[in-house]
């Protein structure tokens, strides 16, 4: 399994990035969000999803793990294939998509080409809990802007510990992210202790 490809970006189009490493050029299908993130870069690292079919071996490239995780969730939904998932991640950022799913905004999801009413509703029903459990749905402020980055390893460990203690993932995730945004250098045990005082 290929986890990521790191090397020189030799070609870039809105749908495809070619990354050369060790003399081999890998063609990776990308979303518009990844395309934007790669602008002006020579050395790149793309996280990979391998789609292996009888008639094809296709690589999808993602600028970060969050986008790949969302892609992998989307293709688990009946009626959503790899190209549709890529189209969705081209039409909306991961945080916008998370927001639409968590708030049940089917109309916004339907605005993406190729997504009908039934598919939009299926995406919401199937993925609402999963995006929280996997930590993809980082806290999105009311303004819709992306929250400040937090230490993902500490966050995931703290959320997992609190979930094992019997707290539900959604409010736990929210509290942990808030703590790490205000005190980014806290170790896991301190985050858990503070979260225990705050989770309602």
Short mmCIF file of C-alpha atoms in Angstrom, two decimals:
data_model
loop_
_atom_site.label_atom_id
_atom_site.label_comp_id
_atom_site.label_asym_id
_atom_site.label_seq_id
_atom_site.Cartn_x
_atom_site.Cartn_y
_atom_site.Cartn_z
CA UNK A 1 0.00 0.00 0.00
CA UNK A 2 1.27 3.48 -0.92
CA UNK A 3 0.84 5.92 1.98
CA UNK A 4 2.21 9.01 0.25
CA UNK A 5 4.40 10.09 -2.67
CA UNK A 6 7.02 12.77 -2.14
CA UNK A 7 9.04 14.28 -4.96
CA UNK A 8 9.22 16.89 -7.70
CA UNK A 9 5.98 18.21 -9.13
CA UNK A 10 6.62 17.97 -12.88
CA UNK A 11 3.12 18.57 -14.25
CA UNK A 12 -0.02 20.07 -12.77
CA UNK A 13 -3.54 20.46 -14.14
CA UNK A 14 -6.79 21.05 -12.21
CA UNK A 15 -7.46 17.29 -12.36
CA UNK A 16 -4.02 15.67 -12.35
CA UNK A 17 -0.62 16.06 -10.67
CA UNK A 18 2.51 14.24 -11.85
CA UNK A 19 5.08 13.70 -9.11
CA UNK A 20 8.51 12.32 -9.99
CA UNK A 21 10.40 10.34 -7.37
CA UNK A 22 13.36 7.98 -7.89
CA UNK A 23 13.04 8.41 -11.65
CA UNK A 24 9.38 7.37 -11.77
CA UNK A 25 6.57 9.81 -12.58
CA UNK A 26 3.33 9.07 -10.75
CA UNK A 27 0.10 10.48 -12.16
CA UNK A 28 -2.35 11.27 -9.38
CA UNK A 29 -5.96 12.35 -9.78
CA UNK A 30 -6.53 15.40 -7.57
CA UNK A 31 -9.33 17.70 -6.43
CA UNK A 32 -9.44 21.44 -7.09
CA UNK A 33 -8.62 22.04 -3.42
CA UNK A 34 -5.38 20.06 -3.74
CA UNK A 35 -4.68 21.78 -7.07
CA UNK A 36 -4.93 25.19 -5.34
CA UNK A 37 -2.68 24.02 -2.49
CA UNK A 38 0.00 22.86 -4.95
CA UNK A 39 0.25 26.14 -6.86
CA UNK A 40 3.83 27.42 -7.07
CA UNK A 41 5.37 24.37 -5.36
CA UNK A 42 8.23 22.31 -6.78
CA UNK A 43 8.69 19.68 -4.07
CA UNK A 44 5.42 18.15 -2.90
CA UNK A 45 4.08 15.37 -0.69
CA UNK A 46 0.71 13.89 -1.61
CA UNK A 47 -1.20 11.32 0.44
CA UNK A 48 -2.41 8.51 -1.77
CA UNK A 49 -5.56 6.46 -2.22
CA UNK A 50 -5.15 3.46 -4.55
CA UNK A 51 -8.18 2.40 -6.58
CA UNK A 52 -7.46 -1.08 -7.92
CA UNK A 53 -9.99 -2.46 -10.36
CA UNK A 54 -9.92 -5.29 -12.89
CA UNK A 55 -9.46 -2.86 -15.75
CA UNK A 56 -7.46 -0.06 -14.11
CA UNK A 57 -5.04 0.94 -11.38
CA UNK A 58 -5.74 4.55 -10.44
CA UNK A 59 -3.99 6.76 -7.88
CA UNK A 60 -5.71 9.66 -6.14
CA UNK A 61 -3.57 12.32 -4.46
CA UNK A 62 -4.48 14.55 -1.52
CA UNK A 63 -2.67 17.53 -0.05
CA UNK A 64 -3.43 16.41 3.52
CA UNK A 65 -4.76 13.40 5.41
CA UNK A 66 -8.07 15.09 6.24
CA UNK A 67 -9.01 15.32 2.58
CA UNK A 68 -8.07 11.69 2.01
CA UNK A 69 -10.08 10.57 5.06
CA UNK A 70 -13.12 12.45 3.78
CA UNK A 71 -12.67 10.92 0.31
CA UNK A 72 -12.48 7.42 1.83
CA UNK A 73 -15.68 8.07 3.80
CA UNK A 74 -17.55 9.45 0.79
CA UNK A 75 -16.83 6.39 -1.36
CA UNK A 76 -18.35 4.13 1.32
CA UNK A 77 -21.74 5.73 0.61
CA UNK A 78 -23.89 3.81 -1.88
CA UNK A 79 -24.03 5.73 -5.16
CA UNK A 80 -20.83 7.72 -4.56
CA UNK A 81 -17.85 6.57 -6.62
CA UNK A 82 -14.30 7.86 -6.62
CA UNK A 83 -14.91 10.46 -9.33
CA UNK A 84 -18.04 11.75 -7.59
CA UNK A 85 -16.13 12.01 -4.30
CA UNK A 86 -13.37 13.94 -6.05
CA UNK A 87 -15.99 16.24 -7.59
CA UNK A 88 -17.42 16.89 -4.12
CA UNK A 89 -13.98 17.72 -2.73
CA UNK A 90 -13.46 20.06 -5.68
CA UNK A 91 -16.75 21.86 -5.06
CA UNK A 92 -16.32 22.28 -1.30
CA UNK A 93 -13.48 22.27 1.21
CA UNK A 94 -13.34 19.46 3.79
CA UNK A 95 -14.52 21.84 6.52
CA UNK A 96 -17.44 23.09 4.37
CA UNK A 97 -18.44 19.52 3.56
CA UNK A 98 -18.22 18.53 7.24
CA UNK A 99 -20.36 21.51 8.16
CA UNK A 100 -22.99 20.62 5.53
CA UNK A 101 -23.10 16.97 6.68
CA UNK A 102 -23.19 17.72 10.41
CA UNK A 103 -25.96 20.33 10.00
CA UNK A 104 -27.95 18.15 7.57
CA UNK A 105 -27.74 20.71 4.76
CA UNK A 106 -28.76 18.42 1.88
CA UNK A 107 -29.46 21.37 -0.42
CA UNK A 108 -25.85 22.55 -0.21
CA UNK A 109 -24.53 19.04 -0.95
CA UNK A 110 -26.96 18.77 -3.89
CA UNK A 111 -25.43 21.93 -5.38
CA UNK A 112 -22.42 19.78 -6.39
CA UNK A 113 -22.69 18.44 -9.93
CA UNK A 114 -23.82 14.80 -10.03
CA UNK A 115 -25.34 14.72 -6.53
CA UNK A 116 -29.09 14.18 -6.39
CA UNK A 117 -31.48 14.57 -3.47
CA UNK A 118 -31.40 10.90 -2.43
CA UNK A 119 -27.60 10.70 -2.57
CA UNK A 120 -27.23 13.91 -0.57
CA UNK A 121 -29.54 12.57 2.15
CA UNK A 122 -27.72 9.22 2.17
CA UNK A 123 -24.37 10.99 2.61
CA UNK A 124 -25.74 12.90 5.62
CA UNK A 125 -27.29 9.82 7.26
CA UNK A 126 -24.26 7.57 6.65
CA UNK A 127 -21.49 10.01 7.52
CA UNK A 128 -22.79 12.40 10.19
CA UNK A 129 -21.51 10.29 13.12
CA UNK A 130 -18.43 9.00 11.29
CA UNK A 131 -16.89 12.42 10.58
CA UNK A 132 -17.03 13.17 14.31
CA UNK A 133 -15.71 9.78 15.39
CA UNK A 134 -12.77 10.03 12.99
CA UNK A 135 -11.98 13.59 14.02
CA UNK A 136 -12.46 15.00 10.51
CA UNK A 137 -15.09 17.44 11.71
CA UNK A 138 -12.80 19.80 13.57
CA UNK A 139 -14.70 22.58 15.27
CA UNK A 140 -15.81 25.05 12.61
CA UNK A 141 -16.53 28.55 13.98
CA UNK A 142 -19.92 30.11 13.24
CA UNK A 143 -18.32 32.35 10.62
CA UNK A 144 -17.45 29.26 8.61
CA UNK A 145 -13.71 29.90 8.62
CA UNK A 146 -11.30 27.08 9.33
CA UNK A 147 -10.19 26.83 12.94
CA UNK A 148 -6.60 27.31 14.04
CA UNK A 149 -4.51 24.16 13.63
CA UNK A 150 -4.20 21.89 16.64
CA UNK A 151 -1.89 18.99 17.47
CA UNK A 152 -3.79 16.16 15.77
CA UNK A 153 -1.98 13.36 17.62
CA UNK A 154 -2.76 14.86 21.03
CA UNK A 155 -6.32 15.66 20.00
CA UNK A 156 -7.03 12.16 18.68
CA UNK A 157 -5.54 10.49 21.76
CA UNK A 158 -7.48 12.74 24.14
CA UNK A 159 -10.79 12.19 22.28
CA UNK A 160 -10.18 8.42 22.23
CA UNK A 161 -9.46 8.39 25.98
CA UNK A 162 -12.57 10.41 26.80
CA UNK A 163 -14.72 8.28 24.48
CA UNK A 164 -13.51 5.17 26.31
CA UNK A 165 -14.55 6.85 29.55
CA UNK A 166 -18.08 6.94 28.18
CA UNK A 167 -18.36 10.48 26.78
CA UNK A 168 -19.97 10.96 23.40
CA UNK A 169 -17.48 11.85 20.59
CA UNK A 170 -19.18 15.02 19.30
CA UNK A 171 -19.07 17.24 22.43
CA UNK A 172 -15.74 15.68 23.42
CA UNK A 173 -14.16 16.61 20.09
CA UNK A 174 -15.44 20.18 20.41
CA UNK A 175 -14.07 20.68 23.93
CA UNK A 176 -10.67 19.09 23.16
CA UNK A 177 -10.17 21.26 20.07
CA UNK A 178 -11.05 24.41 22.06
CA UNK A 179 -8.54 23.48 24.78
CA UNK A 180 -5.76 22.81 22.26
CA UNK A 181 -6.46 26.04 20.39
CA UNK A 182 -5.97 28.07 23.57
CA UNK A 183 -3.12 25.92 24.96
CA UNK A 184 -1.50 24.09 22.02
CA UNK A 185 1.46 22.67 23.98
CA UNK A 186 -0.52 20.73 26.59
CA UNK A 187 0.23 17.00 26.91
CA UNK A 188 -2.60 14.48 26.48
CA UNK A 189 -3.19 13.87 30.19
CA UNK A 190 -3.63 17.60 30.90
CA UNK A 191 -6.03 17.97 27.97
CA UNK A 192 -8.09 15.04 29.31
CA UNK A 193 -8.17 16.52 32.82
CA UNK A 194 -9.31 19.92 31.57
CA UNK A 195 -11.88 18.35 29.23
CA UNK A 196 -13.37 16.32 32.10
CA UNK A 197 -14.17 19.61 33.87
CA UNK A 198 -15.74 21.16 30.77
CA UNK A 199 -17.73 18.39 29.08
CA UNK A 200 -21.40 18.72 29.90
#
